[in-house]
CSV table of C-alpha atoms in Angstrom, one decimal:
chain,number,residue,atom,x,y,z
F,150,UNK,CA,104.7,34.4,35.2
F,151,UNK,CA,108.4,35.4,34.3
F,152,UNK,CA,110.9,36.5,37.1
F,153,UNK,CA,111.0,39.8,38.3
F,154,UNK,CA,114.9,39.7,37.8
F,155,UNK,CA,114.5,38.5,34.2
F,156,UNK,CA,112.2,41.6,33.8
F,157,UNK,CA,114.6,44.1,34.7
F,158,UNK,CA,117.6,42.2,32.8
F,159,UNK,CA,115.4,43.0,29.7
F,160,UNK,CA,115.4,46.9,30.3
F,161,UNK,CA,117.7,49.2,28.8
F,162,UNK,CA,119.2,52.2,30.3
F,163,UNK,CA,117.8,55.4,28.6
F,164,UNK,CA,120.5,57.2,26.6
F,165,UNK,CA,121.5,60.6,27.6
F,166,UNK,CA,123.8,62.7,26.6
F,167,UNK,CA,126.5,64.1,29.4
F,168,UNK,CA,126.1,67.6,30.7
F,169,UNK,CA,128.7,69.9,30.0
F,170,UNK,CA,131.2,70.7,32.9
F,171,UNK,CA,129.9,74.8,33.2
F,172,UNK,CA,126.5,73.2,33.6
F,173,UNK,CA,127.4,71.2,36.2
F,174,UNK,CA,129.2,73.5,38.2
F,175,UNK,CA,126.2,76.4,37.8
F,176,UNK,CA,123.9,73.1,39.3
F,177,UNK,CA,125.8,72.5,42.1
F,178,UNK,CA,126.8,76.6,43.1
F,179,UNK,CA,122.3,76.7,42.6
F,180,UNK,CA,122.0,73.4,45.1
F,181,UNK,CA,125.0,74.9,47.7
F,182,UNK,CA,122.8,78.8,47.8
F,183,UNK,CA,119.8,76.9,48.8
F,184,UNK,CA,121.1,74.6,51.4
F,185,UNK,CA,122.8,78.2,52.7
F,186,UNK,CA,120.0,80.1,52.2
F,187,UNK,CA,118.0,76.8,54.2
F,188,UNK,CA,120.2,76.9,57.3
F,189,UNK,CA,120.3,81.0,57.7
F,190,UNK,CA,116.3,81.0,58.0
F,191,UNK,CA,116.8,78.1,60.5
F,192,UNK,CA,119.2,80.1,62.6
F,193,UNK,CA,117.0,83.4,62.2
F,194,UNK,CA,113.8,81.2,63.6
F,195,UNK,CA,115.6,79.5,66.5
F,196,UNK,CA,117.4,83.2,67.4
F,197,UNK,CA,113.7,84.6,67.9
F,198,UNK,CA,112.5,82.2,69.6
F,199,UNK,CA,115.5,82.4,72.4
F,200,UNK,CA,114.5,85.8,72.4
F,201,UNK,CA,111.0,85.8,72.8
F,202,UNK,CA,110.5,82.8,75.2
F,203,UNK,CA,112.5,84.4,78.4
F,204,UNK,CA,110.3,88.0,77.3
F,205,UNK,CA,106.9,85.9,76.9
F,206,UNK,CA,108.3,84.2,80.5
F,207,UNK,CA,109.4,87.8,82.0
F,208,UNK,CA,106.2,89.6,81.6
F,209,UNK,CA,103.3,89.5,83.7
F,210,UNK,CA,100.1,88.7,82.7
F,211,UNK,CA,98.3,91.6,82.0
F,212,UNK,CA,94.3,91.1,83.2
F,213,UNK,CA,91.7,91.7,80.6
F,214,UNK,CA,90.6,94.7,80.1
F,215,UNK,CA,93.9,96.5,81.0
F,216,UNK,CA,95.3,99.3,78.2
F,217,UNK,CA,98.4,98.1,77.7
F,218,UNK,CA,101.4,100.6,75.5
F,219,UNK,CA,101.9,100.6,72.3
F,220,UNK,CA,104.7,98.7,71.0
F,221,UNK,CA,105.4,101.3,68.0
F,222,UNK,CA,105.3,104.0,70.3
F,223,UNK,CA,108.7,105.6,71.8
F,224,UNK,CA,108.7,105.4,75.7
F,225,UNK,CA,108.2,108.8,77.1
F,226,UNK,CA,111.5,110.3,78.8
F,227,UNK,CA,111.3,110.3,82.4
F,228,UNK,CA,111.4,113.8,83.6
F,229,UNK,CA,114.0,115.5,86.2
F,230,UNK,CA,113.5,116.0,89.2
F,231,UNK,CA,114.9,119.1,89.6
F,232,UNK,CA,114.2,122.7,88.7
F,233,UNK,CA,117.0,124.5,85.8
F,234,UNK,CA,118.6,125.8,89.1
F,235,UNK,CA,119.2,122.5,90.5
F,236,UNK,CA,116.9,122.8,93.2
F,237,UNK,CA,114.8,119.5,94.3
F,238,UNK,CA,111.4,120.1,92.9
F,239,UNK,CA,109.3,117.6,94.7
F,240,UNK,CA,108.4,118.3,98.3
F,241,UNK,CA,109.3,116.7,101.0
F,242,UNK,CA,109.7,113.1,99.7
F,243,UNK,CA,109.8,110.2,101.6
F,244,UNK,CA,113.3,109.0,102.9
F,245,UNK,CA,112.2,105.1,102.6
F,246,UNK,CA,108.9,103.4,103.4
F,247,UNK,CA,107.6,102.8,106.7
F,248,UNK,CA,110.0,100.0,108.4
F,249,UNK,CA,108.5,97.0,109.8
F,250,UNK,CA,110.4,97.3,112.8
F,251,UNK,CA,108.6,101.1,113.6
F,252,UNK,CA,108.4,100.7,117.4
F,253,UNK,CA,104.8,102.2,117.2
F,254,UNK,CA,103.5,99.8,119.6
F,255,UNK,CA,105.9,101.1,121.6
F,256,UNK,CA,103.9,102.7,124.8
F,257,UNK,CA,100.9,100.5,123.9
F,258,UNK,CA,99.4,98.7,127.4
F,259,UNK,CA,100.6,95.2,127.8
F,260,UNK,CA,99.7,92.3,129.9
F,261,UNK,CA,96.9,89.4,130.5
F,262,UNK,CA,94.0,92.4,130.2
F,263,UNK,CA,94.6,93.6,126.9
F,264,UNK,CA,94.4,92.6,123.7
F,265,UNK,CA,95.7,93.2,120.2
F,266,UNK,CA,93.2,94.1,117.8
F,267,UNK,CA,92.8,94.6,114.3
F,268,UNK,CA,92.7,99.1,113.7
F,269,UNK,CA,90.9,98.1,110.9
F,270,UNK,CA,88.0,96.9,112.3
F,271,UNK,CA,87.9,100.1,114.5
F,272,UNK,CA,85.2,103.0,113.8
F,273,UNK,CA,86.4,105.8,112.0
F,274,UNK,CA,87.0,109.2,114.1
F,275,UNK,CA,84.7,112.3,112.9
F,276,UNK,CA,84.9,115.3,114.8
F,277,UNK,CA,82.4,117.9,114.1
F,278,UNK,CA,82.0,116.4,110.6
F,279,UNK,CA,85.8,116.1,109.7
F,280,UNK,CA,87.2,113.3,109.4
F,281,UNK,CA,90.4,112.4,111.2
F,282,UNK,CA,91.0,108.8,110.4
F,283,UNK,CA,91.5,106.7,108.8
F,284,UNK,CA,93.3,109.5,106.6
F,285,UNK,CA,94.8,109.3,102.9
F,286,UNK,CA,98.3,108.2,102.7
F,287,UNK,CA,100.8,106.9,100.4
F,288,UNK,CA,101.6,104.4,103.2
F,289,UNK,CA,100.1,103.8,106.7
F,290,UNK,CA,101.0,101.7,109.7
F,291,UNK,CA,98.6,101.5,112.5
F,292,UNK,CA,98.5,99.4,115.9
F,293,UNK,CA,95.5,99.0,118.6
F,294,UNK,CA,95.0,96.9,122.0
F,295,UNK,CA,91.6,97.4,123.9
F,296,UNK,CA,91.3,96.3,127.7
F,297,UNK,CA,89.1,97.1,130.4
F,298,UNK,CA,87.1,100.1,129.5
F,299,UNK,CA,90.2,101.5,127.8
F,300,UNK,CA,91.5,101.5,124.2
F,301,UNK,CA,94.7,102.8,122.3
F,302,UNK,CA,95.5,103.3,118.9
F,303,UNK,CA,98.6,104.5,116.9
F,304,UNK,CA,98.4,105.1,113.3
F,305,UNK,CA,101.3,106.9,111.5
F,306,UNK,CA,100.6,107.8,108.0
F,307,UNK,CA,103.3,109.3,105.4
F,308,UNK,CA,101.5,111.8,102.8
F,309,UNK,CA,102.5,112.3,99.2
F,310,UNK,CA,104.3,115.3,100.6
F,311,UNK,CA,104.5,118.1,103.5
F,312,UNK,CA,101.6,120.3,101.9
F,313,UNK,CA,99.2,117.5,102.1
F,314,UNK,CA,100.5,116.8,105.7
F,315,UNK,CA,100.3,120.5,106.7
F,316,UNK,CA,96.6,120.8,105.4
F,317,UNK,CA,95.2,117.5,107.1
F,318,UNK,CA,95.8,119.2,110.5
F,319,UNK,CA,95.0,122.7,109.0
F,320,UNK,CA,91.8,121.5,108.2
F,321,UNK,CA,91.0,119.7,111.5
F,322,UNK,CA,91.7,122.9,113.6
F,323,UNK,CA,89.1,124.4,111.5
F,324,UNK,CA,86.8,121.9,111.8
F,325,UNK,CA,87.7,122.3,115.8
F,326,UNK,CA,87.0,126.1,115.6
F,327,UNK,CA,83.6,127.0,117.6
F,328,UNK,CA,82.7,123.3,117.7
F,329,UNK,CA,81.5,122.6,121.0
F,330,UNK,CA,79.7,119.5,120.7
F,331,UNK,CA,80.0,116.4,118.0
F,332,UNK,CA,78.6,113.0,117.5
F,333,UNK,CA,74.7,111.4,117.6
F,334,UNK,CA,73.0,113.8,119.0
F,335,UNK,CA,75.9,116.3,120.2
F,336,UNK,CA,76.3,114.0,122.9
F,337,UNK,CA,80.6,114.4,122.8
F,338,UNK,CA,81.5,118.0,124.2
F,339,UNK,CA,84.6,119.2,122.3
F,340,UNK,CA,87.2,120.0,124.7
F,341,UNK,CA,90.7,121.8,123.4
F,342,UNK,CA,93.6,120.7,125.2
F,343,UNK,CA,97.3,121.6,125.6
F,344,UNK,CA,99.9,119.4,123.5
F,345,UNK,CA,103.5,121.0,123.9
F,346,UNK,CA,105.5,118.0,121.8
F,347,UNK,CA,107.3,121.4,120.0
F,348,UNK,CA,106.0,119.6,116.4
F,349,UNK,CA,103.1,120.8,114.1
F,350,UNK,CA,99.8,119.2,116.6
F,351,UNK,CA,96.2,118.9,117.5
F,352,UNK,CA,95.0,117.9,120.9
F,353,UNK,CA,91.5,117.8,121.8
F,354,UNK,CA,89.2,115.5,124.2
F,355,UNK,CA,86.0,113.8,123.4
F,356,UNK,CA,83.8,113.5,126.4
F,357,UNK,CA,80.2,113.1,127.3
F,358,UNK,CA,78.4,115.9,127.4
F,359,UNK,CA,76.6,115.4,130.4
F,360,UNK,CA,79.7,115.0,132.4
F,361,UNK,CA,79.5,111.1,132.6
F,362,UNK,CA,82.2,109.2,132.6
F,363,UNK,CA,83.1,107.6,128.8
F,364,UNK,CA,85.5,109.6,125.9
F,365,UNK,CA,88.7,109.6,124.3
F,366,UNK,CA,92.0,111.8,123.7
F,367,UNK,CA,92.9,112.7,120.3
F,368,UNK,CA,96.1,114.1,119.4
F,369,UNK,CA,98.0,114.7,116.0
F,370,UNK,CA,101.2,115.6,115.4
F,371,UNK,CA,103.0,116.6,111.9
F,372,UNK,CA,107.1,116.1,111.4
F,373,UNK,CA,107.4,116.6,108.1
F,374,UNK,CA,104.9,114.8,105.8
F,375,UNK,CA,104.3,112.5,108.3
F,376,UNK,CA,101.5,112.1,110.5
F,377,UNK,CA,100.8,110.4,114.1
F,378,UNK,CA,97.8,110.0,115.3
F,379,UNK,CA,97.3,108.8,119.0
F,380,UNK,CA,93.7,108.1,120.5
F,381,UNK,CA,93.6,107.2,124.2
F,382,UNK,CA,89.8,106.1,125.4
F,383,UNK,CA,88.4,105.1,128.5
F,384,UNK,CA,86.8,106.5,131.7
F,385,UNK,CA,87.3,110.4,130.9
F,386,UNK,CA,85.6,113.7,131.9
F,387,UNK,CA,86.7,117.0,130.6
F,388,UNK,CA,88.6,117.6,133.8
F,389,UNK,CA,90.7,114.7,133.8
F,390,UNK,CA,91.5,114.9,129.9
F,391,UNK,CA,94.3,117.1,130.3
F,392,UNK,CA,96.6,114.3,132.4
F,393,UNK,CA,95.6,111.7,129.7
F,394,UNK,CA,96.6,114.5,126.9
F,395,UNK,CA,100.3,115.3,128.8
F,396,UNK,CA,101.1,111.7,128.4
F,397,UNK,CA,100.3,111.2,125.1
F,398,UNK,CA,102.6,114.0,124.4
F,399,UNK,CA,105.2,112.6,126.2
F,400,UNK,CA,104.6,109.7,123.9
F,401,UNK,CA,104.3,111.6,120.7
F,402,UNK,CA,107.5,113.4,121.1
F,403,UNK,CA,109.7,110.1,121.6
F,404,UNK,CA,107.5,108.4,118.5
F,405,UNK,CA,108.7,112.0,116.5
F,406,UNK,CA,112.3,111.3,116.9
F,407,UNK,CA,111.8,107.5,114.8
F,408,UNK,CA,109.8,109.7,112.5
F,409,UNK,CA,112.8,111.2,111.0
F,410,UNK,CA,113.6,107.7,108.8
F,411,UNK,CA,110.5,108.3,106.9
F,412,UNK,CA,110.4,112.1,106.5
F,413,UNK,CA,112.6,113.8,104.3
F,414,UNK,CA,112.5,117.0,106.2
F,415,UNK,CA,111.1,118.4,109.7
F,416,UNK,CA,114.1,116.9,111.6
C-alpha cells in the first residue's frame, strides 16, 4: 500500500487562469452587501424582540372567552367631559372613593357584649316590597355589631351620580305612602317618624304589630349622591321609636359632615 504522502506528492495542481482585477473587486463588493445585508436582518430581529418581550410581559392575560380590540382598528377618542359652554356635563361625580379611614363605625356600641359582624351576612331590608338594602352603588362601605337583643348597622353607599341618589329615597317614600303594615304576614306596623338632620331623609320604625316588644329604626339620608343608611334594632314599640329615631339623627348629621370627601356636591 503506498503512503498517503507519496499520493498527494503525485497530484498536480489544476491550472487556472487568474481572474481579472474588475472581477475581483465586483466579487468582493457582492460578498461585503451580503454580510451587510446579514447583520441588518439580525439587528431588525433582536430590535423586535426587545420590543415585544416587555409588551408580551406588560399585558395581562386576557381569560378565554374575552373580545379583546382589534389591533388594526384606531382607538376611539375619549370624549369631553364638558358641554360646548364649558359646563361639567356629568352629575355630581364622586370627589374620590370611599376612604378606608370613613369613621362609620363611629357611634357603633362597643364593649365585652357586642360583637362585630359581617353586614353581609345580614338579611336584606324590604319595606312594603321596596327594597332598601343592600342598594346599587358604584362603591359601598358598610359596618354592623349585634349585642343583646340589639343590632346596628351603617352602610354608606356612593351612586353613579345625584339623580340615582335622589330617586332611591324618592322611591322609598313612595313605597312608605299608605303602607301601614309590611313583612310575613303584615306582622311589622309601618310607623313614620321625624328625622330633622336638614339633609334629603327617610325615617320610619318597624315594630310589631301587635304592640310586642321586637323592631327596628330605619333612617336614610342623601348629601349629594351619597347615601347613609342607619338601622337601629332591638326592644322597640311604636311609642318608643321616636327617642331611638332622634338619636340616629343626631348621628346622621355628624356622619353627613365626613360625607362631603366623597360627594362632589350637597356640601
Amino acid at each position: 500500500m503506498r503512503d498517503p504522502i507519496d499520493l498527494l506528492t503525485t497530484l498536480e495542481a489544476p491550472e487556472h487562469e487568474p481572474l481579472p482585477a474588475a472581477e475581483l473587486r465586483r466579487r468582493g463588493d457582492q460578498r461585503r452587501r451580503r454580510r451587510t445585508a446579514g447583520v441588518g436582518v439580525a439587528a431588525a430581529l433582536l430590535l423586535a424582540a426587545a420590543v415585544t418581550v416587555p409588551n408580551l410581559l406588560a399585558d395581562p392575560v386576557v381569560p378565554a372567552g374575552t373580545p379583546t380590540s382589534d389591533p388594526t382598528t384606531a382607538p376611539t377618542p375619549t370624549a369631553d367631559p364638558t358641554t360646548p359652554d364649558g359646563t361639567d356635563d356629568q352629575s355630581d361625580p364622586a370627589a374620590t372613593p370611599i376612604p378606608t379611614d370613613f369613621p362609620l363605625a363611629r357611634h357603633l356600641p362597643t364593649g365585652p357584649d357586642y360583637q362585630q359582624v359581617d353586614p353581609a351576612e345580614a338579611a336584606g331590608i324590604e319595606v312594603c316590597g321596596h327594597v332598601l338594602w343592600p342598594a346599587a352603588a358604584a362603591q359601598s362601605r358598610a359596618a354592623m355589631v349585634v349585642g343583646p337583643e340589639h343590632t346596628e348597622l351603617r352602610w354608606l353607599g356612593v351612586l353613579a351620580d345625584a339623580d340615582q341618589a335622589v330617586a332611591l329615597l324618592a322611591d322609598t317614600r313612595a313605597a312608605l305612602a299608605g303602607c301601614a303594615t309590611t313583612g310575613t304576614g303584615d306582622a311589622l306596623a309601618v310607623v313614620p317618624l321625624t328625622g330633622g338632620t336638614g339633609y334629603d331623609e327617610v325615617t320610619v320604625a318597624l315594630v310589631q304589630a301587635d304592640g310586642s316588644l321586637g323592631g327596628e329604626v330605619v333612617q336614610l339620608i342623601r348629601v349629594g349622591s351619597a347615601v347613609l343608611l342607619s338601622v337601629s334594632g332591638g326592644e322597640l314599640t311604636a311609642e318608643s321609636a321616636q327617642g331611638t329615631a332622634d338619636l340616629l339623627t343626631a348621628q346622621s348629621a355628624d356622619l353627613a359632615a365626613a360625607m362631603c370627601v366623597v360627594t362632589a356636591a350637597g356640601c
